[in-house]
């Protein structure tokens, strides 16, 4: 590994953090109070932001807020709060002015008060973005008792989890975990591995997530390679104002399968773990220190795993105008090398010829710095830089044909400016550099460099109408391969109608440069041989959608819907393909597929009888492989997610149900290697949870949750030859003080 | 209100309890054919290793086949049963056992196949024949629960059977 580059990068992050200039100019200020319109009570924690300026704050215990350092101009003040209607207020600020505002928010039970940063790389209310976006809040993670990232995504409308792949609106099938078609970021910092371009779920600090934002549709105009089908941005928590300790202990077991043929052990396999974090602030420096561990004996033989992670976040406010943060995340995963089952009749054991002594050790290290500097109320800079290192190795002898090892570091830097040009015109522009350095037994020594520039304008001069236009150019070069130049434009329109519903329209292009692994993979595993193909080109996509959302009431019961109709065209899709020109069962990654996906997504939320929370989402799509004139492989065409929350005093009862129809087609040649490759059924998964609020019941600062996952013990496959998780019964204890 | 909640939960149960998903087959209902493959001349007559990439036992429902590539086509289209892994190579004898997954099935042509190149490059090197005449393959009927033994095949690399197409 290039140690010099590595050291320089760390030095640069430290320099940015500790030598950042401070700025103490003071201009005008806006002060005020946020209250409930019905009873005048203060709304603690309401978010107040001056749109397009980077200036923002939260209301304190009295509902009061203060924004200072504001230059003379007209602004829009955005006020949001969970359970209340968001407000956009025009504000005129003069020189050395002091504006006081009393802001009344109207109660709106279904409003989550969400603000997002991922749609346009700036903070805005979720209803103002021109593209479909789903948000998994910290509260959702808590109520679903998610201890793994993939669990947090399982009920997001439009997403199907295919083992290690996030399939967003049909964009991804199954590709041995390589080359994610959905970009993954943590606090805006890319977190796809430099060699395989995949998501490592255990590298995500699940215990420290504030919210997960899922932007649907091609997003390369802002995020570049990987954002072919969408973007997932994980926003981590901010340090607490006063010292706080949080902990979570979870333990449970998989029930033994109904069928004796599938029982590979007499006792029940356990899964347990813990997470703990401390957080506080010393003057301007805030910190979070966190760590966790999980041991999973698995419902399948030879599928054990032991994971642990360490997470640190430091924030420093050098002044009201300059803030920096440093994020460190390390995770380690030691697991058995399960690939597929022996057969449906022995679905919980690997093939009899599998080397059951093989173990895989993987470590992931993310170190990222973030500097925000407000030059004035019209311009602010966001500078992010960092590295993400992934290392994977199995314990076989280096001369063993199935020995695997890869060390990859991905360096990323993004310098972004936001400027307010004129009345209600915002400009976002920046430069990005990504360097992937791979030293691998599997892929050789490979360097991949990507340089990009992007610019986006948001025009909101016309009342109730926001138009977004943007473009990004990426230059990609991998060692001896030809360079590739990608040009990704986007257009978005958001319209708030006078009769209620909000409408959105967007068109955009996405691309994904081939990963180092797809171009240079040369390995053998479980009977397959993977051969290199340095000539691979980028995958591209165009996607368009129209959507609408609206809050309404029927006989006093509030409802909220979101409807999206989308269409995507894909070209040059890279698929693992059996190569008939070579001897052996050889798989090569080839640009072979043209595809078209048309779909509809509908989500309905309600609060029945004023206290029962209900949400249903329905997705239907037609994923067509134009090359073969058949349904795209590894895609389901219909799925439906439902959630019901019933609070009964200090007990809350949750039920989630998901239905995913049977994948129509898979690669038929898998039949030669995987017995009962065609054993797949529709999925009916029912989860129950019971939460006891012991704090309210017994004045003990503990929350207790009983989990029953896959309550019906329904047996299914998410990917070929892999039985999905069987019934799991668990208990989770949470506490904070 | 309680009625509505109970109805909702009941509906979920009913909807999701239509079936319980995947299930293994009952062991008693499984059907097999098994036997011994004998290589004439022992280990001496085997072709060079680089042309014997796999040896599999294949039982076809259709016979004769249209062309050489139809061997793989019959496999992928579910008209043939085959051993999932390669059988032992460069040996004098090899035992095999093959599950017939959807009996009843009439197996018109049971053969030992050698892959000498890419996935489409196969040749037949031995055929099951009750008479011992490899030009006259024999059919076998497999019913649910059958376990037919002694489906033995002789392979003579110096005198290969006619190809089934």
PDB file of C-alpha atoms in Angstrom, chain A residues 258-259 261-262 344-345 353 578 580 582-585 609 611-612 614 642 644 646 653 657 668-669 671-673 675 679 681 684 686 688 712 714-717, chain B residues 1 4-5 8-9 12-13 15-17 19-27 30 50 53 56 72 75-78 82 84-85 99 115-120:
ATOM      1  CA  UNK A 258     -39.695 -27.535  11.978  1.00  0.00           C
ATOM      2  CA  UNK A 259     -38.015 -30.081   9.728  1.00  0.00           C
ATOM      3  CA  UNK A 261     -33.557 -32.638   8.078  1.00  0.00           C
ATOM      4  CA  UNK A 262     -32.626 -29.012   8.703  1.00  0.00           C
ATOM      5  CA  UNK A 344     -32.949 -27.944  -0.170  1.00  0.00           C
ATOM      6  CA  UNK A 345     -33.149 -31.161   1.837  1.00  0.00           C
ATOM      7  CA  UNK A 353     -17.153 -30.828  -0.464  1.00  0.00           C
ATOM      8  CA  UNK A 578     -20.688 -17.800 -17.535  1.00  0.00           C
ATOM      9  CA  UNK A 580     -18.564 -20.130 -22.837  1.00  0.00           C
ATOM     10  CA  UNK A 582     -13.161 -20.615 -21.778  1.00  0.00           C
ATOM     11  CA  UNK A 583     -12.506 -23.989 -20.254  1.00  0.00           C
ATOM     12  CA  UNK A 584     -14.086 -24.655 -16.903  1.00  0.00           C
ATOM     13  CA  UNK A 585     -17.051 -23.081 -15.091  1.00  0.00           C
ATOM     14  CA  UNK A 609     -58.422   6.540  16.277  1.00  0.00           C
ATOM     15  CA  UNK A 611     -53.283   6.716  18.474  1.00  0.00           C
ATOM     16  CA  UNK A 612     -52.755   3.640  16.252  1.00  0.00           C
ATOM     17  CA  UNK A 614     -50.332   2.537  10.453  1.00  0.00           C
ATOM     18  CA  UNK A 642     -46.958  -2.937   6.341  1.00  0.00           C
ATOM     19  CA  UNK A 644     -48.840  -1.209  12.743  1.00  0.00           C
ATOM     20  CA  UNK A 646     -50.472   0.126  18.960  1.00  0.00           C
ATOM     21  CA  UNK A 653     -47.139  -3.335  20.410  1.00  0.00           C
ATOM     22  CA  UNK A 657     -45.399  -7.687   7.669  1.00  0.00           C
ATOM     23  CA  UNK A 668     -30.121 -21.083 -15.194  1.00  0.00           C
ATOM     24  CA  UNK A 669     -26.488 -22.165 -15.358  1.00  0.00           C
ATOM     25  CA  UNK A 671     -28.084 -25.315 -11.819  1.00  0.00           C
ATOM     26  CA  UNK A 672     -24.761 -26.916 -12.660  1.00  0.00           C
ATOM     27  CA  UNK A 673     -23.313 -25.879  -9.330  1.00  0.00           C
ATOM     28  CA  UNK A 675     -28.523 -28.054  -6.054  1.00  0.00           C
ATOM     29  CA  UNK A 679     -36.157 -23.453  -4.826  1.00  0.00           C
ATOM     30  CA  UNK A 681     -41.073 -18.904  -3.045  1.00  0.00           C
ATOM     31  CA  UNK A 684     -44.307 -13.668   3.856  1.00  0.00           C
ATOM     32  CA  UNK A 686     -44.158 -11.307  10.000  1.00  0.00           C
ATOM     33  CA  UNK A 688     -43.734  -8.714  16.318  1.00  0.00           C
ATOM     34  CA  UNK A 712     -44.422 -17.708  11.433  1.00  0.00           C
ATOM     35  CA  UNK A 714     -41.635 -19.031   7.150  1.00  0.00           C
ATOM     36  CA  UNK A 715     -38.898 -20.563   4.987  1.00  0.00           C
ATOM     37  CA  UNK A 716     -37.686 -18.700   1.930  1.00  0.00           C
ATOM     38  CA  UNK A 717     -34.603 -17.753  -0.055  1.00  0.00           C
TER      39      UNK A 717
ATOM     40  CA  UNK B   1     -61.457  -0.727  17.990  1.00  0.00           C
ATOM     41  CA  UNK B   4     -60.335  -3.830  14.053  1.00  0.00           C
ATOM     42  CA  UNK B   5     -56.920  -4.616  15.521  1.00  0.00           C
ATOM     43  CA  UNK B   8     -55.952  -6.808  11.018  1.00  0.00           C
ATOM     44  CA  UNK B   9     -53.753  -9.317  12.827  1.00  0.00           C
ATOM     45  CA  UNK B  12     -52.067 -10.951   8.257  1.00  0.00           C
ATOM     46  CA  UNK B  13     -52.011 -14.445   9.699  1.00  0.00           C
ATOM     47  CA  UNK B  15     -52.657 -14.012   4.270  1.00  0.00           C
ATOM     48  CA  UNK B  16     -49.246 -15.205   5.332  1.00  0.00           C
ATOM     49  CA  UNK B  17     -50.267 -18.653   6.456  1.00  0.00           C
ATOM     50  CA  UNK B  19     -48.262 -21.849   2.907  1.00  0.00           C
ATOM     51  CA  UNK B  20     -45.194 -22.043   5.080  1.00  0.00           C
ATOM     52  CA  UNK B  21     -42.614 -21.600   2.377  1.00  0.00           C
ATOM     53  CA  UNK B  22     -39.889 -23.994   1.427  1.00  0.00           C
ATOM     54  CA  UNK B  23     -39.767 -27.505   2.784  1.00  0.00           C
ATOM     55  CA  UNK B  24     -37.476 -30.496   2.365  1.00  0.00           C
ATOM     56  CA  UNK B  25     -38.882 -33.590   0.746  1.00  0.00           C
ATOM     57  CA  UNK B  26     -40.048 -36.496   2.836  1.00  0.00           C
ATOM     58  CA  UNK B  27     -37.098 -38.951   2.902  1.00  0.00           C
ATOM     59  CA  UNK B  30     -37.112 -39.779  -2.511  1.00  0.00           C
ATOM     60  CA  UNK B  50      -6.375 -31.355 -19.479  1.00  0.00           C
ATOM     61  CA  UNK B  53     -12.341 -31.444 -16.706  1.00  0.00           C
ATOM     62  CA  UNK B  56     -20.783 -36.575 -14.536  1.00  0.00           C
ATOM     63  CA  UNK B  72     -26.296 -28.646 -21.704  1.00  0.00           C
ATOM     64  CA  UNK B  75     -29.690 -30.026 -18.290  1.00  0.00           C
ATOM     65  CA  UNK B  76     -30.691 -26.395 -17.881  1.00  0.00           C
ATOM     66  CA  UNK B  77     -34.245 -26.972 -19.097  1.00  0.00           C
ATOM     67  CA  UNK B  78     -34.868 -29.637 -16.511  1.00  0.00           C
ATOM     68  CA  UNK B  82     -27.098 -35.143 -13.234  1.00  0.00           C
ATOM     69  CA  UNK B  84     -23.861 -32.080  -9.082  1.00  0.00           C
ATOM     70  CA  UNK B  85     -20.125 -32.501  -8.710  1.00  0.00           C
ATOM     71  CA  UNK B  99     -31.576 -38.471  -7.053  1.00  0.00           C
ATOM     72  CA  UNK B 115     -16.473 -32.265 -20.241  1.00  0.00           C
ATOM     73  CA  UNK B 116     -13.362 -31.636 -22.331  1.00  0.00           C
ATOM     74  CA  UNK B 117     -13.634 -27.846 -22.793  1.00  0.00           C
ATOM     75  CA  UNK B 118     -16.005 -25.020 -22.022  1.00  0.00           C
ATOM     76  CA  UNK B 119     -19.436 -25.464 -20.513  1.00  0.00           C
ATOM     77  CA  UNK B 120     -20.919 -26.543 -23.832  1.00  0.00           C
TER      78      UNK B 120
END
